[in-house]
XYZ file of C-alpha atoms in Angstrom:
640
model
C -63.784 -26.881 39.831
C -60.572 -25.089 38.200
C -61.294 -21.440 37.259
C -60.459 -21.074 33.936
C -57.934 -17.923 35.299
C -56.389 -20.832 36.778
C -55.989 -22.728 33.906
C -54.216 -19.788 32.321
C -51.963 -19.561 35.133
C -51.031 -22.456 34.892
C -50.720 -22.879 31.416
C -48.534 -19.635 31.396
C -46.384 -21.070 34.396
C -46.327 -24.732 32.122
C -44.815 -22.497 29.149
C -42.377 -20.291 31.078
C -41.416 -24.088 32.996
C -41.124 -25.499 29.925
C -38.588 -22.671 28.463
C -36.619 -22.960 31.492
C -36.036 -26.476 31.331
C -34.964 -26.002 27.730
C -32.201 -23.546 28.241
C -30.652 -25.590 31.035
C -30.943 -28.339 28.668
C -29.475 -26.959 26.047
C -26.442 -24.167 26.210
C -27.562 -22.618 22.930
C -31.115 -21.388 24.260
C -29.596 -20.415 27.427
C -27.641 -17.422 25.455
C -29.911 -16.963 22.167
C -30.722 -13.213 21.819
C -27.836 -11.697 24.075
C -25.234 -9.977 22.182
C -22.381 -10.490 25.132
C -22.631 -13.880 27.004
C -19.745 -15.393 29.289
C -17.087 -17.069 27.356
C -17.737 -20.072 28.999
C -21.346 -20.263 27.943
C -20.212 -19.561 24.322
C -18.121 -22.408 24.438
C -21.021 -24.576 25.850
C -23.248 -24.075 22.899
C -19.849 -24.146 20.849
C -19.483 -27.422 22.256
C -23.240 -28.838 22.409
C -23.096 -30.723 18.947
C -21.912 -34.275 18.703
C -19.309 -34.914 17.080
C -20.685 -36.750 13.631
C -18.489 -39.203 11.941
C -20.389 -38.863 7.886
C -19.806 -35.169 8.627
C -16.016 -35.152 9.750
C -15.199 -37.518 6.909
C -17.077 -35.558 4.246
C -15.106 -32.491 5.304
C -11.738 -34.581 5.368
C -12.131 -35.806 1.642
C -12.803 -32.275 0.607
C -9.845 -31.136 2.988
C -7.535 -33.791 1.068
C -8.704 -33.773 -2.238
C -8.265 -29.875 -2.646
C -5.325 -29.558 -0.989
C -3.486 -30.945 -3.711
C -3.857 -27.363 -5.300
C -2.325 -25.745 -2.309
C 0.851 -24.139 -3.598
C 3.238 -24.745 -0.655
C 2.183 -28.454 0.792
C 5.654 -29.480 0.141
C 7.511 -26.543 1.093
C 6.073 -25.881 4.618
C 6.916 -29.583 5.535
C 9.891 -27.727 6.500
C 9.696 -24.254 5.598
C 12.601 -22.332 4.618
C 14.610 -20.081 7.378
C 13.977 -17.849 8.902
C 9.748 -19.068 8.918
C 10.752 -22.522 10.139
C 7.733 -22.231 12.966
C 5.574 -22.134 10.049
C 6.085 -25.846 9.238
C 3.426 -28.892 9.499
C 2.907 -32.306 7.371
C -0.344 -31.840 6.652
C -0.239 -35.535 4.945
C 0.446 -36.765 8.679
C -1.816 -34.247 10.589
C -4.460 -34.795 8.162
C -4.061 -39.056 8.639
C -3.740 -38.362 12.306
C -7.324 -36.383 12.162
C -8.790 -38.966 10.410
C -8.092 -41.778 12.968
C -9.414 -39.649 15.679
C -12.763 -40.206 17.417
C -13.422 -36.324 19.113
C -15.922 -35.724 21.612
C -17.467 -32.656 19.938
C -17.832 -31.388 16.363
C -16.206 -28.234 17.649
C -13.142 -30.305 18.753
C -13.056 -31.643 15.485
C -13.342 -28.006 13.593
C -10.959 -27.092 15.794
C -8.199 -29.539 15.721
C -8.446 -29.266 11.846
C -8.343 -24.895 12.452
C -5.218 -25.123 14.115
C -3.463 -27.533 12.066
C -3.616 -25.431 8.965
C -3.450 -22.031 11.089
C 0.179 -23.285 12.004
C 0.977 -22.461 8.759
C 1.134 -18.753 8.918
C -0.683 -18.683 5.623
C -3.899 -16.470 5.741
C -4.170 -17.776 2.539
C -4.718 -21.200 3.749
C -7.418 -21.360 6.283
C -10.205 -23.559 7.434
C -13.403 -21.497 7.970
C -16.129 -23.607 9.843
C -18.886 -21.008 9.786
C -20.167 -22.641 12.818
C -17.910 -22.109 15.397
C -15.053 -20.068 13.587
C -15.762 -15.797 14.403
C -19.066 -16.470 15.688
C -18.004 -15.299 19.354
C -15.494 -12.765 19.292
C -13.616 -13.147 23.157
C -13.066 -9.409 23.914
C -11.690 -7.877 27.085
C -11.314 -3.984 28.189
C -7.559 -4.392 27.488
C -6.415 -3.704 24.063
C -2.367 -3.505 24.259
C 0.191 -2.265 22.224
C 3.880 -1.690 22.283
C 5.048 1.839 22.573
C 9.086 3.438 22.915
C 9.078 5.508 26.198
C 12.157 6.695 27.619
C 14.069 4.651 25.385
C 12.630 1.334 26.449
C 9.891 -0.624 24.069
C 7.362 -2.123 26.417
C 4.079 -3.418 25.993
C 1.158 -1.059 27.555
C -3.005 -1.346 27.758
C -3.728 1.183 24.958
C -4.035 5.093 26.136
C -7.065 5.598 23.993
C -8.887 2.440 25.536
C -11.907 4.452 27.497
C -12.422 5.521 23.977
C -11.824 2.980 21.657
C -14.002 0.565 24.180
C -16.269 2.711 25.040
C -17.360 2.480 21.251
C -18.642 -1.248 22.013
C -21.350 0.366 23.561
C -23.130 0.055 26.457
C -24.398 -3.702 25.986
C -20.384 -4.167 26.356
C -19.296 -1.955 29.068
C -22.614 -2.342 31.098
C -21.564 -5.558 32.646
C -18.156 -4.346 34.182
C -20.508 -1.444 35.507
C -22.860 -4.325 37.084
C -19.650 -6.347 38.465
C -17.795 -2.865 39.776
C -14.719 -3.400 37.606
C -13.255 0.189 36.765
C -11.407 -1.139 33.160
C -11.320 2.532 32.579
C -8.464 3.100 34.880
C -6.092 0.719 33.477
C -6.052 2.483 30.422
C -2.499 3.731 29.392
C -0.964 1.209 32.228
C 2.286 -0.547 31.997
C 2.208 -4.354 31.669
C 4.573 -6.383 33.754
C 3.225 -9.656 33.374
C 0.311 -11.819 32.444
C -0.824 -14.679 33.323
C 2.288 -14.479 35.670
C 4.600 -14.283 32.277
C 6.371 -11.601 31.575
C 4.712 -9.949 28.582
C 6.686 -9.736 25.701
C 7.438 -13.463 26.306
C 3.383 -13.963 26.502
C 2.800 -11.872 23.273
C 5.106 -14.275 21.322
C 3.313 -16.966 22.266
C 0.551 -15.314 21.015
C 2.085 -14.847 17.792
C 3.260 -18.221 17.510
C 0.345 -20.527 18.848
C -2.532 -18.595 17.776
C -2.836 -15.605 14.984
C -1.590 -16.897 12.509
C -1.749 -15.439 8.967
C 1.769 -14.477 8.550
C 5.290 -16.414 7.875
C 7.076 -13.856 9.808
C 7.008 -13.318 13.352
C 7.006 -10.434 14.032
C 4.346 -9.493 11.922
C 2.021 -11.338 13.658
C 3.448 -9.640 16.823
C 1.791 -6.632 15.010
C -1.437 -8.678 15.024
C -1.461 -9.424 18.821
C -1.742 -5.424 19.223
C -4.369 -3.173 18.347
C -4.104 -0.889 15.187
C -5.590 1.601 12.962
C -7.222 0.688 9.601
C -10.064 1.512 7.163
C -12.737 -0.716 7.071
C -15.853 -0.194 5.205
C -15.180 3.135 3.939
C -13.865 4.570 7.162
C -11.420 4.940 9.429
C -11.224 2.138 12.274
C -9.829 0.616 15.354
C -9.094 -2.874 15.437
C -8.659 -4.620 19.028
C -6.004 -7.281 17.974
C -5.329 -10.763 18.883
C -5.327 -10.288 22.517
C -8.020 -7.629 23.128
C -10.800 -9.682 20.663
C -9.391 -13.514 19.741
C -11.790 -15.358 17.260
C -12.817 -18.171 19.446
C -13.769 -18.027 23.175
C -11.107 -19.720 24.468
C -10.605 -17.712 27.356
C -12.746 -16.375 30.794
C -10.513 -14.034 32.445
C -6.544 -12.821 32.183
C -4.879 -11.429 35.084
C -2.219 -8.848 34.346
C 0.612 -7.332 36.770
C 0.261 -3.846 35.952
C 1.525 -0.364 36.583
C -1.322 1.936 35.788
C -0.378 5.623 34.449
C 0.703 8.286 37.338
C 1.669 5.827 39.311
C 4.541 3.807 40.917
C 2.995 0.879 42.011
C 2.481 -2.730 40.568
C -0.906 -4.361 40.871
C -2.272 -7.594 39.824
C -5.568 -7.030 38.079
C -7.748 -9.382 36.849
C -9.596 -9.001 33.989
C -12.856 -11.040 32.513
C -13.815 -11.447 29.150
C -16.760 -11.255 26.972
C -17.733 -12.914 24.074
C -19.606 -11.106 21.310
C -21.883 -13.184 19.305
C -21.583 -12.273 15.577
C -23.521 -14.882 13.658
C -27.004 -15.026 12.495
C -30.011 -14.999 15.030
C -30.835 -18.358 16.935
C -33.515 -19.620 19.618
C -31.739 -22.830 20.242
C -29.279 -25.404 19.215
C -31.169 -26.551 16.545
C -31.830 -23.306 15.378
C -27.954 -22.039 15.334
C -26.871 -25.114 13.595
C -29.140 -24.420 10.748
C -28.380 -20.553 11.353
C -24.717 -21.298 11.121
C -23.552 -24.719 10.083
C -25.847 -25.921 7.713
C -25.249 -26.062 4.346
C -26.297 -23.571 2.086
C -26.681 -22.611 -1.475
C -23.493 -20.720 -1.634
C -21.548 -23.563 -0.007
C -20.679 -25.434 -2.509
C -19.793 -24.038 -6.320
C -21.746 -24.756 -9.639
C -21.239 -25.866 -12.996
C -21.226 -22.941 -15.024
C -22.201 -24.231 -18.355
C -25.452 -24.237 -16.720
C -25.861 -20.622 -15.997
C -28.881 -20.520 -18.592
C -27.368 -17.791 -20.811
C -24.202 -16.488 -22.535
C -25.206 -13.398 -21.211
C -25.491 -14.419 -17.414
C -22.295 -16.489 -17.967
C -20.329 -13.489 -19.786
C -21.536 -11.471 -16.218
C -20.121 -14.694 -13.752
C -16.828 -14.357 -16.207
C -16.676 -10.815 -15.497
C -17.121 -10.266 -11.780
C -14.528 -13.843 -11.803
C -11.337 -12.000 -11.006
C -8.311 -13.252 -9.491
C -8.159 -12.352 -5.615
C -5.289 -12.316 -2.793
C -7.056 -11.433 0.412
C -7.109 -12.343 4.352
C -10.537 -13.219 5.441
C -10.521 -11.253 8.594
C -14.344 -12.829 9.759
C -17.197 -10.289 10.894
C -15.107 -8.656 13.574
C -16.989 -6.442 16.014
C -16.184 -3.059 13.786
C -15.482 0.263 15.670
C -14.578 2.913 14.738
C -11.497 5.112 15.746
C -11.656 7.432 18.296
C -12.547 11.064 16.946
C -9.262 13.044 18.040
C -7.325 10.040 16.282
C -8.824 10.480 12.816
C -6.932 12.672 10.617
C -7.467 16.460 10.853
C -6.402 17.376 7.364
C -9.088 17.632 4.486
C -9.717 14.089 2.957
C -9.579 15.167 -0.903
C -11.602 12.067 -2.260
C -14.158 12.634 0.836
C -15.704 9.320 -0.270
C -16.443 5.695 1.259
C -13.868 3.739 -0.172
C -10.954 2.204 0.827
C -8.250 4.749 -0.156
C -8.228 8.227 1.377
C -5.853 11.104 0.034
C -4.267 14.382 1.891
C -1.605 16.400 1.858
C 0.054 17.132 5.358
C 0.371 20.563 6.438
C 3.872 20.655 5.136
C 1.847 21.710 1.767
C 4.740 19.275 0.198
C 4.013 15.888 1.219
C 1.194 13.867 -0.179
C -0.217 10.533 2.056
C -2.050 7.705 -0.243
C -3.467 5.544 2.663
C -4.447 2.404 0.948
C -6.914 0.576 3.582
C -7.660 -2.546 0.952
C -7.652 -3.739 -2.502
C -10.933 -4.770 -2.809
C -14.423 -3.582 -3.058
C -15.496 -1.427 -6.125
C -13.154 -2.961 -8.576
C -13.845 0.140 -11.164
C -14.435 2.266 -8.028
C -10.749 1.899 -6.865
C -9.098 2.747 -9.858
C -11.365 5.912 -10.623
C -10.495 6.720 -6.791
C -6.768 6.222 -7.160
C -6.736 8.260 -10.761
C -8.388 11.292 -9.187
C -6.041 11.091 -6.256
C -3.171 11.229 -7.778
C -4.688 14.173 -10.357
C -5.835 16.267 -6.918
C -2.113 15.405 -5.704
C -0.523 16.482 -8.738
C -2.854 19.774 -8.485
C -1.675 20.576 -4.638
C 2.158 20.144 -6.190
C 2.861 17.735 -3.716
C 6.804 17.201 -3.857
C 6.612 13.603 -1.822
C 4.371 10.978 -1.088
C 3.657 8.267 1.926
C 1.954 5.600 0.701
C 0.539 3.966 4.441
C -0.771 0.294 4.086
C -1.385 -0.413 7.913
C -4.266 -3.473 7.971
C -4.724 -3.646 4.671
C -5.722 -7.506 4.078
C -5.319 -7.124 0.419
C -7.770 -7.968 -2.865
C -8.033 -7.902 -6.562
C -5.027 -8.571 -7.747
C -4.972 -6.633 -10.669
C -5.557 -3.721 -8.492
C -2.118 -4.002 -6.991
C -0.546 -3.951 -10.414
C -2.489 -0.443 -11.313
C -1.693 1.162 -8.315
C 2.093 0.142 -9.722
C 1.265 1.644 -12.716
C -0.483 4.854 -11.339
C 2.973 5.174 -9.808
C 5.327 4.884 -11.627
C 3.807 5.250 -15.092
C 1.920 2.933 -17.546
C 5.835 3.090 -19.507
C 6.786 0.993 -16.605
C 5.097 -2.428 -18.097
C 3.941 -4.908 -16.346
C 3.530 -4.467 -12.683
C 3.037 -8.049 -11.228
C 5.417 -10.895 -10.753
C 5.933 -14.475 -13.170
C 3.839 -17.112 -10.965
C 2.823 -20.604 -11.458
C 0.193 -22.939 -10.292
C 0.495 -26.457 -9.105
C 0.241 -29.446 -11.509
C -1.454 -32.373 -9.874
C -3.604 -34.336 -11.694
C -6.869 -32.896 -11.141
C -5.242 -29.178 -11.960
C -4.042 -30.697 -15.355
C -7.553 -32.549 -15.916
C -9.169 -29.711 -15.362
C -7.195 -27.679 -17.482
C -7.085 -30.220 -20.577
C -11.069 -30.460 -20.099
C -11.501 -26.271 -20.521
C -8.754 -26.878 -23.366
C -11.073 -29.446 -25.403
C -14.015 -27.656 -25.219
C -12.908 -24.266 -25.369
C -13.630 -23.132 -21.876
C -13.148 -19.338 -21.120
C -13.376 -16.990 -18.398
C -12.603 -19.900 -15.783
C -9.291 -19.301 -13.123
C -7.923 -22.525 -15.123
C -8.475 -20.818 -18.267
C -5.611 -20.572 -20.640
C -7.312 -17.146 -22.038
C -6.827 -16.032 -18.350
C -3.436 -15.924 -18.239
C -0.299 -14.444 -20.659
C 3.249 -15.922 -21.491
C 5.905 -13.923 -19.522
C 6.597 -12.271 -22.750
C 3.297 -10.613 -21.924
C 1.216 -12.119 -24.855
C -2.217 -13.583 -24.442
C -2.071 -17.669 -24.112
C -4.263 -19.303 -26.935
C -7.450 -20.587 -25.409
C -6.555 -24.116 -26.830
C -3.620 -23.602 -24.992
C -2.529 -26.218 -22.163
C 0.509 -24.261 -19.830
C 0.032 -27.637 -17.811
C 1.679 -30.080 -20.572
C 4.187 -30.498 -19.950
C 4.560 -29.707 -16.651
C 7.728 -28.352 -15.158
C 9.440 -30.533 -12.098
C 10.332 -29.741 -9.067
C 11.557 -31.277 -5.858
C 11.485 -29.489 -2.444
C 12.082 -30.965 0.941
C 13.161 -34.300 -1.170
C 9.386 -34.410 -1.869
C 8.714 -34.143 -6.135
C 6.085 -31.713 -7.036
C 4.755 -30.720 -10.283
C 4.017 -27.168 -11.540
C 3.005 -25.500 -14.601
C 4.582 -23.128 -16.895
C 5.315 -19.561 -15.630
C 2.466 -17.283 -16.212
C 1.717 -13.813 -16.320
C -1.623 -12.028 -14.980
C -3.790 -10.056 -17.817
C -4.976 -6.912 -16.039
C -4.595 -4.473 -18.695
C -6.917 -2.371 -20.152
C -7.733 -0.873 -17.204
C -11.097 1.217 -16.528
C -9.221 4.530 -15.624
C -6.783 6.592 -17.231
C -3.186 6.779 -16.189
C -0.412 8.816 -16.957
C 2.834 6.960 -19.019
C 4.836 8.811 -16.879
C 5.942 8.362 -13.738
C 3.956 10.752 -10.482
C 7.205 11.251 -8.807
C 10.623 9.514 -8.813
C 11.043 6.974 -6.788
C 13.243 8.613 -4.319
C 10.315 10.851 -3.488
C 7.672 7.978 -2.075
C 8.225 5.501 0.782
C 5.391 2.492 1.925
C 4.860 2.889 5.528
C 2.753 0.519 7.499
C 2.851 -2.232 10.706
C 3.346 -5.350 8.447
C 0.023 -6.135 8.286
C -0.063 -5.601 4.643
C -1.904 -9.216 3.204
C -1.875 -10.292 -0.515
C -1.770 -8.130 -2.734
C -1.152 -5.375 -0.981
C 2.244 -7.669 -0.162
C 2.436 -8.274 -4.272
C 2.158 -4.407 -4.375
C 4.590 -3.518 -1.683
C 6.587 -6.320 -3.786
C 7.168 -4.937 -7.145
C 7.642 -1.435 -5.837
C 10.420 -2.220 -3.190
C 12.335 -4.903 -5.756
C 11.880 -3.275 -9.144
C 10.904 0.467 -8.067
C 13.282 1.218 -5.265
C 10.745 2.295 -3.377
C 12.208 2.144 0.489
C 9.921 0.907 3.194
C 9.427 2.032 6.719
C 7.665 -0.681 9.010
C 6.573 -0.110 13.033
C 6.203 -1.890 15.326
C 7.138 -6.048 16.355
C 10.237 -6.920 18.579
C 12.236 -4.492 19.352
C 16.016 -5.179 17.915
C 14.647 -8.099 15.594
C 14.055 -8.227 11.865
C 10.948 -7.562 10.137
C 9.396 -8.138 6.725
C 7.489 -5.707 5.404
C 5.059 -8.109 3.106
C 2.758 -9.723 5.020
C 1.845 -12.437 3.175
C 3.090 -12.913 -0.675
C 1.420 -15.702 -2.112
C 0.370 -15.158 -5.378
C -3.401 -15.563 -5.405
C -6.015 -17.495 -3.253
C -8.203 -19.973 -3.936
C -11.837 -20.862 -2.015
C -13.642 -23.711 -2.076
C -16.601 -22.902 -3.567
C -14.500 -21.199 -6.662
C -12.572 -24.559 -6.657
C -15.245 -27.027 -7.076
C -16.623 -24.853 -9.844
C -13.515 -25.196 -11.592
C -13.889 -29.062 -10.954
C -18.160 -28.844 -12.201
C -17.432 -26.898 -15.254
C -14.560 -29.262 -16.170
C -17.265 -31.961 -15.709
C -14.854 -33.957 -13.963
C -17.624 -33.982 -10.161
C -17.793 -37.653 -10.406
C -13.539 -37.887 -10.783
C -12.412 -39.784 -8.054
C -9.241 -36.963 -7.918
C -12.532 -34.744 -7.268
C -13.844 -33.615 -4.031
C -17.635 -34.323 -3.057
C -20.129 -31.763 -1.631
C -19.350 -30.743 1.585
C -22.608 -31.735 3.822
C -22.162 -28.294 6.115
C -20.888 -24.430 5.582
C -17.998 -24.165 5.197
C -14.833 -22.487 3.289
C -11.716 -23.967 2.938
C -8.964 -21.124 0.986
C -5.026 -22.474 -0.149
C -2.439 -20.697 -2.280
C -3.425 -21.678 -5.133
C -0.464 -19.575 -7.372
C 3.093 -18.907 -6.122
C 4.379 -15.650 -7.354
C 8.424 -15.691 -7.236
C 10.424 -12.786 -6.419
C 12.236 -10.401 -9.302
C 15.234 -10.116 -6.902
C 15.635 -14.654 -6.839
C 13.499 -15.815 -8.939
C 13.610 -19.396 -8.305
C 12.352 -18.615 -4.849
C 8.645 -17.437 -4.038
C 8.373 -14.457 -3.144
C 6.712 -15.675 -0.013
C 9.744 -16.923 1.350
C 12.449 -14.512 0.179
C 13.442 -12.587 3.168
C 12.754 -8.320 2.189
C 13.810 -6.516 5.739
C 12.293 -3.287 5.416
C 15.041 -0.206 5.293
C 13.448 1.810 8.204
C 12.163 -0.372 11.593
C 10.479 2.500 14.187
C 8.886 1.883 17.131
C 5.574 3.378 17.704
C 5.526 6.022 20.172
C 1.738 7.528 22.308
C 1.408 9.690 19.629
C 2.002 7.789 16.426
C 0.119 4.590 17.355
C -3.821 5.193 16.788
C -2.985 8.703 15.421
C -2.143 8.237 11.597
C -1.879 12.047 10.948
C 1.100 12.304 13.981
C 2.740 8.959 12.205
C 3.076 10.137 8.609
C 4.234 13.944 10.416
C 6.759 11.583 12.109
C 8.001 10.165 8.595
């Protein structure tokens, strides 16, 4: 006879068995609940999902179908010097994807990624929730460039103990466990890595992998870590290297020379992947966690919203956007003695922070993002430049380090808080493309007096600055236009309608021009980029960037497209058009996703037959950052 203590035993032993047979069977319940796996178990739940035909060609026809609103198809066949390693056929990738049989799902999602990453246009990104930013690869190494001695050369941050240390314990906890002292690396001198010498290794960095911006050097900027403002407050950000989006990578050895010393060591370092999506048990689990599609995936019609007063509040919060989706990155914040010792006059949670240096003459407007509280931000920006005025301020620094951009029409009012509301209009003439499902949709909204959509006529002004007619068609006729000996269609040139705005503003301007100068690393997405724009070409506003190669050129606008488009905000266009059954029209994509283009080109005041995102604007001041300028925005704008 079995005692029935036994039986429980056993049971219990049957369970626990049972558990462990499932997580060696499957990768995903072998790492469910642990915040910081190996990167090689990451990439074996990554990696765990069968690649699905019926879901690869779902995504493909949506992929196809909306790229035909994507701005610069034809132009970065060959993009213009000097962002020729920006170019790709998407036509021929995307035909080349299409004949391919992958192993994986996450091959597939990730052929696709780095096909349109190539591009250089954070704009134009594919975003497979399911594998893209769910592990964040970090490593105890964060580097940046800094001028010592006269030499630029590329060091492990000197804040690192810090800045890491933030991670927390569930971070650092497993170097403890292995022995590996990261901590005393920190301010070291890197030779090589990966047995390359490392500027050559950062470049290919910037080139093969982060993406987002046409210039180079830029992205150099985006290999390092930097300062920001994220959610309110001030932040570090680990960079390209230090905390890659995908967990591509187990260890890095670097040839180093750590501080105080003389000698060159070969260290190796491991990485760790963070896990940033939502909770999971098991494969099953994180695909419906993370790749399964939702009720946000995919947009609505919006004649359906029930109401005209629920579809007067969709119209409302529908504003036109140029931002970099930057994914959930492990946030930390920046080390205390970094953070700004003057008094912050806003003291608030927003995105802009105000002081004056202790100069008592110079004002500094750091601009961390154009998004958020729409109405927020311009009440923010009004008082700033009214406790500004107050402190007589004789000179202002405007810093837009990391800021990945927003409303557009937020852009334009910082123009106008400027340099005056006398000024005028403070954005640039842009168009959209005309394919036939643009002008379709367009003509549809036209017949039955559609408002409030991004295809709208009522959206939009002529470049006189007058309100279009809603039964107004800027796509008829369209304008022609060949580039790369490929014809395109566009529309008419359009202006945006951002005015009235929700705060008050002076006519006149807050200083002259002379007095203000944009400081920054590049980094400076969308409209920030359309901000920096306007007040470089018709302000005169001079520019100081830091940072990139040392001796090379630099743009200071990060990335100048005119305004983005997602995919859920696209195939609402295409449902409230009623053109979903067009066979110009993309399905339903069967899994979460977001697929963003260029959907406007804005062209530049200085040529304006040439976007603005490819006109070359060199800023007027390049400076390299130094130990005490880097992560210490106070000591940079002191510096300026």
């Amino acid at each position: 006879m079995i005692s029935s203590s036994l039986l429980i035993t056993l049971g219990a032993a049957a369970i626990a068995t049972g558990r462990s047979n499932e997580r060696s069977a499957d990768p995903c319940a072998a790492i469910a609940g642990q915040q910081y796996v190996a990167p090689s178990a990451a990439r074996a739940c990554l990696s765990s999902f069968a690649y699905n035909a019926t879901i690869a060609n779902n995504v493909m026809d949506v992929i196809t179908k909306m790229t035909t609103a994507f701005t610069f198809e034809d132009w970065q066949k060959h993009t213009p010097a000097p962002f020729t390693e920006s170019s790709s056929n998407l036509a021929v990738e995307f035909a080349r994807i299409k004949s391919t049989v992958y192993a994986t799902d996450y091959e597939f999602n990730r052929d696709l990624f780095k096909v349109i990453n190539r591009l250089n246009d954070g704009h134009t990104v594919w975003y497979p929730t399911c594998y893209w930013d769910t592990f964040q690869n970090t490593v105890p190494a964060p580097l940046i460039a800094l001028q010592k001695n006269g030499s630029q050369d590329i060091y492990i941050a000197p804040d690192t103990v810090e800045f890491i240390s933030l991670l927390g314990t569930n971070f650092t906890s497993y170097y403890d466990k292995i022995g590996f002292n990261w901590k005393k690396y920190a301010g070291a001198k890197v030779v090589t890595i990966d047995g390359i010498p490392a500027w050559t290794y950062v470049n290919q960095v910037a080139t093969n992998y982060s993406g987002n911006f046409l210039d180079h050097n830029i992205r150099v900027n985006s290999v390092f870590t930097s300062y920001r403002i994220s959610g309110g407050a001030w932040s570090q950000r680990l960079g390209d290297f230090a905390g890659s989006i995908f967990p591509d990578q187990d260890s890095v050895i670097l040839s180093l020379i750590a501080a105080n010393s003389s000698e060159t060591e070969s260290v190796e370092f491991q990485f760790r992947a963070g896990y940033l999506g939502a909770p999971f048990t098991n494969g099953a689990s994180y695909w419906q966690a993370n790749c399964a599609v939702k009720n946000t995936t995919n947009g609505s019609d919006e004649r359906d919203s029930g109401s005209t007063k629920q579809f007067k509040l969709v119209r409302k919060e529908r504003r036109s956007v140029a931002v970099m989706n930057a994914g959930p990155a492990i946030a930390v914040g920046l080390p205390q003695h970094n953070v700004p010792t003057q008094t912050e006059l806003l003291n608030g949670n927003g995105p802009v922070k105000v002081y004056v240096l202790p100069d008592q003459k110079t004002g500094v407007l750091m601009v961390g993002s154009f998004g958020g509280d729409y109405d927020g931000f311009q009440t923010n920006v009004s008082n700033a430049i009214s406790k500004l005025k107050a402190a007589n301020v004789q000179q202002l620094i405007v810093d837009t380090s990391d800021n990945e951009g927003g409303y557009v029409c937020l852009g334009q009012f910082l123009i106008n808080a400027l340099a005056g509301t006398n000024f005028g209009y403070a954005g640039f003439e842009s168009v959209i493309r005309a394919q036939p499902l643009a002008r379709k949709i367009v003509a549809s909204y036209v017949a039955q007096g559609t408002t409030g959509m991004f295809y709208s006529s009522d959206r939009w002004a002529f470049v006189n600055n007058t309100p279009l007619p809603i039964n107004y068609d800027y796509m008829e006729p369209p304008t022609p236009f060949t580039i790369n000996n490929t014809p395109d269609l566009l529309s008419q040139r359009i202006y945006d309608i951002c005015t009235p705005y929700s705060a008050n503003l002076s006519a006149q301007a807050f200083l002259p021009a002379s007095k203000i100068i944009i400081v920054g690393n590049g980094i400076c997405a969308s409209t920030c980029a359309l901000f920096t724009g306007v007040a470089y070409e018709k302000l005169g506003i001079k520019v100081a960037t830091f940072g990139g190669n040392p001796g090379e050129a630099m743009n200071f606008n990060g990335m100048a497209g005119n305004q983005v488009m997602g995919w859920a905000a696209f195939d609402t266009e295409v449902k409230t058009a009623g053109l979903k059954n067009d066979p110009l029209a993309p399905p339903d994509l069967l899994i979460d996703a977001d697929y963003t283009v260029n959907w406007r080109i804005a062209y530049s005041w200085q040529n304006k037959s040439q976007p603005l995102a490819f006109h070359v604007e060199p800023a007027q001041y390049r400076i390299p950052y130094t130990e005490d300028t880097y992560m210490n925005p106070q000591n940079l704008w002191t510096y300026v």
